[in-house]
Coordinates of C-alpha atoms in Angstrom, one line a residue:
M1 CA 160.8 41.3 176.5
F2 CA 164.0 43.1 177.2
I3 CA 166.1 44.6 180.0
R4 CA 167.6 48.0 180.2
S5 CA 171.2 46.8 179.9
D6 CA 170.3 45.7 176.3
F7 CA 170.7 49.3 175.3
N8 CA 174.0 50.2 177.0
D9 CA 175.7 50.7 173.7
L10 CA 173.1 53.1 172.4
G11 CA 173.5 55.9 174.9
G12 CA 174.0 57.0 178.4
Y13 CA 172.0 55.8 181.4
A14 CA 169.8 59.0 181.6
Q15 CA 169.2 59.1 177.8
V16 CA 168.1 55.5 177.6
G17 CA 165.9 56.1 180.7
R18 CA 164.2 59.0 179.1
V19 CA 163.4 57.1 175.9
L20 CA 162.1 54.1 177.9
R21 CA 159.9 56.4 180.0
T22 CA 158.5 58.1 176.9
L23 CA 157.7 54.8 175.3
T24 CA 156.0 53.6 178.5
D25 CA 154.0 56.8 178.8
D26 CA 152.9 56.4 175.1
G27 CA 151.7 52.8 175.8
L28 CA 154.2 51.1 173.6
L29 CA 156.0 49.4 176.5
I30 CA 155.0 48.1 179.9
K31 CA 157.5 48.3 182.8
M32 CA 157.4 45.0 184.6
G33 CA 159.9 46.0 187.2
Y34 CA 163.3 47.7 187.7
G35 CA 164.9 47.7 184.3
V36 CA 162.5 45.1 182.8
Y37 CA 160.2 46.0 180.0
V38 CA 157.8 44.2 177.6
K39 CA 156.3 45.4 174.3
A40 CA 152.7 46.5 174.7
R41 CA 149.5 46.8 172.7
R42 CA 145.9 47.9 173.3
N43 CA 143.3 45.2 173.8
R44 CA 140.8 45.7 171.0
F45 CA 137.8 44.8 173.3
T46 CA 138.7 46.6 176.5
N47 CA 141.1 49.2 175.1
E48 CA 143.5 48.4 178.0
I49 CA 147.2 48.1 177.5
M50 CA 148.5 44.5 177.7
P51 CA 151.7 42.6 176.9
D52 CA 152.2 42.0 173.2
I53 CA 153.6 38.5 173.7
D54 CA 152.2 35.0 172.8
G55 CA 151.1 33.4 176.0
G56 CA 150.2 36.6 177.8
I57 CA 151.4 37.6 181.2
D58 CA 152.7 34.2 182.2
A59 CA 154.8 34.0 179.1
A60 CA 156.2 37.5 179.9
F61 CA 157.2 36.4 183.4
I62 CA 158.8 33.2 182.1
E63 CA 160.8 35.2 179.5
A64 CA 161.8 37.8 182.1
L65 CA 163.1 35.2 184.5
N66 CA 165.0 33.5 181.7
Q67 CA 166.5 36.9 180.6
L68 CA 167.6 37.7 184.2
N69 CA 169.1 34.2 184.5
V70 CA 166.9 33.2 187.4
G71 CA 166.3 29.5 187.8
F72 CA 162.7 28.5 188.4
D73 CA 160.3 25.6 188.4
F74 CA 156.6 25.5 188.1
D75 CA 154.2 24.5 190.9
E76 CA 152.9 21.0 191.1
L77 CA 149.6 21.6 189.3
T78 CA 151.2 23.4 186.4
T79 CA 153.9 20.7 186.1
K80 CA 151.3 18.0 185.9
Y81 CA 149.3 19.9 183.3
L82 CA 152.4 20.5 181.1
R83 CA 153.3 16.7 181.3
G84 CA 149.8 15.8 180.2
E85 CA 149.0 14.0 183.5
I86 CA 145.9 16.2 184.1
T87 CA 143.6 18.1 181.7
Q88 CA 142.5 20.9 184.1
I89 CA 144.2 24.1 183.0
P90 CA 145.7 26.0 186.0
V91 CA 144.1 29.5 186.5
K92 CA 147.4 31.0 187.4
I93 CA 150.9 29.7 187.0
S94 CA 152.9 29.8 190.2
F95 CA 156.7 29.9 190.0
I96 CA 159.1 28.3 192.4
I97 CA 162.2 30.5 192.3
K98 CA 165.4 28.4 193.0
K99 CA 167.6 31.2 194.3
R100 CA 167.3 34.5 196.1
F101 CA 165.4 36.9 193.9
S102 CA 164.4 40.2 195.4
R103 CA 163.3 42.1 192.2
K104 CA 159.6 42.8 192.1
L105 CA 158.0 42.0 188.7
S106 CA 154.4 42.8 187.9
I107 CA 152.1 43.6 185.0
G108 CA 149.0 45.6 186.0
N109 CA 147.6 43.9 189.1
V110 CA 149.4 40.6 188.5
F111 CA 152.5 40.1 190.5
L112 CA 155.1 37.4 190.2
N113 CA 154.4 34.8 193.0
D114 CA 151.9 37.0 194.7

């Protein structure tokens, strides 16, 4: 996972944008939101493009929030599962954002805190 500003020293804004757009069109990257990208791969069963990150979409959101320095906590059910207090695996991790965060992040039809 990376953000656009990681490439400031490699070229101008427009040049970096063209390269990122080309890589996204070729299916090598997924754009999660404004200036936020994650490496992609094809699912061998469905042939759909998906994040190439251990932990899937939820891990991509966690990494994006950490990269953007956005403080967050998990919802109560996820916290209990991670502590080992319950054995039921949450279907979807819900994030509690600690500060104002207006950037929209999504992968496919999955949105951050939808």
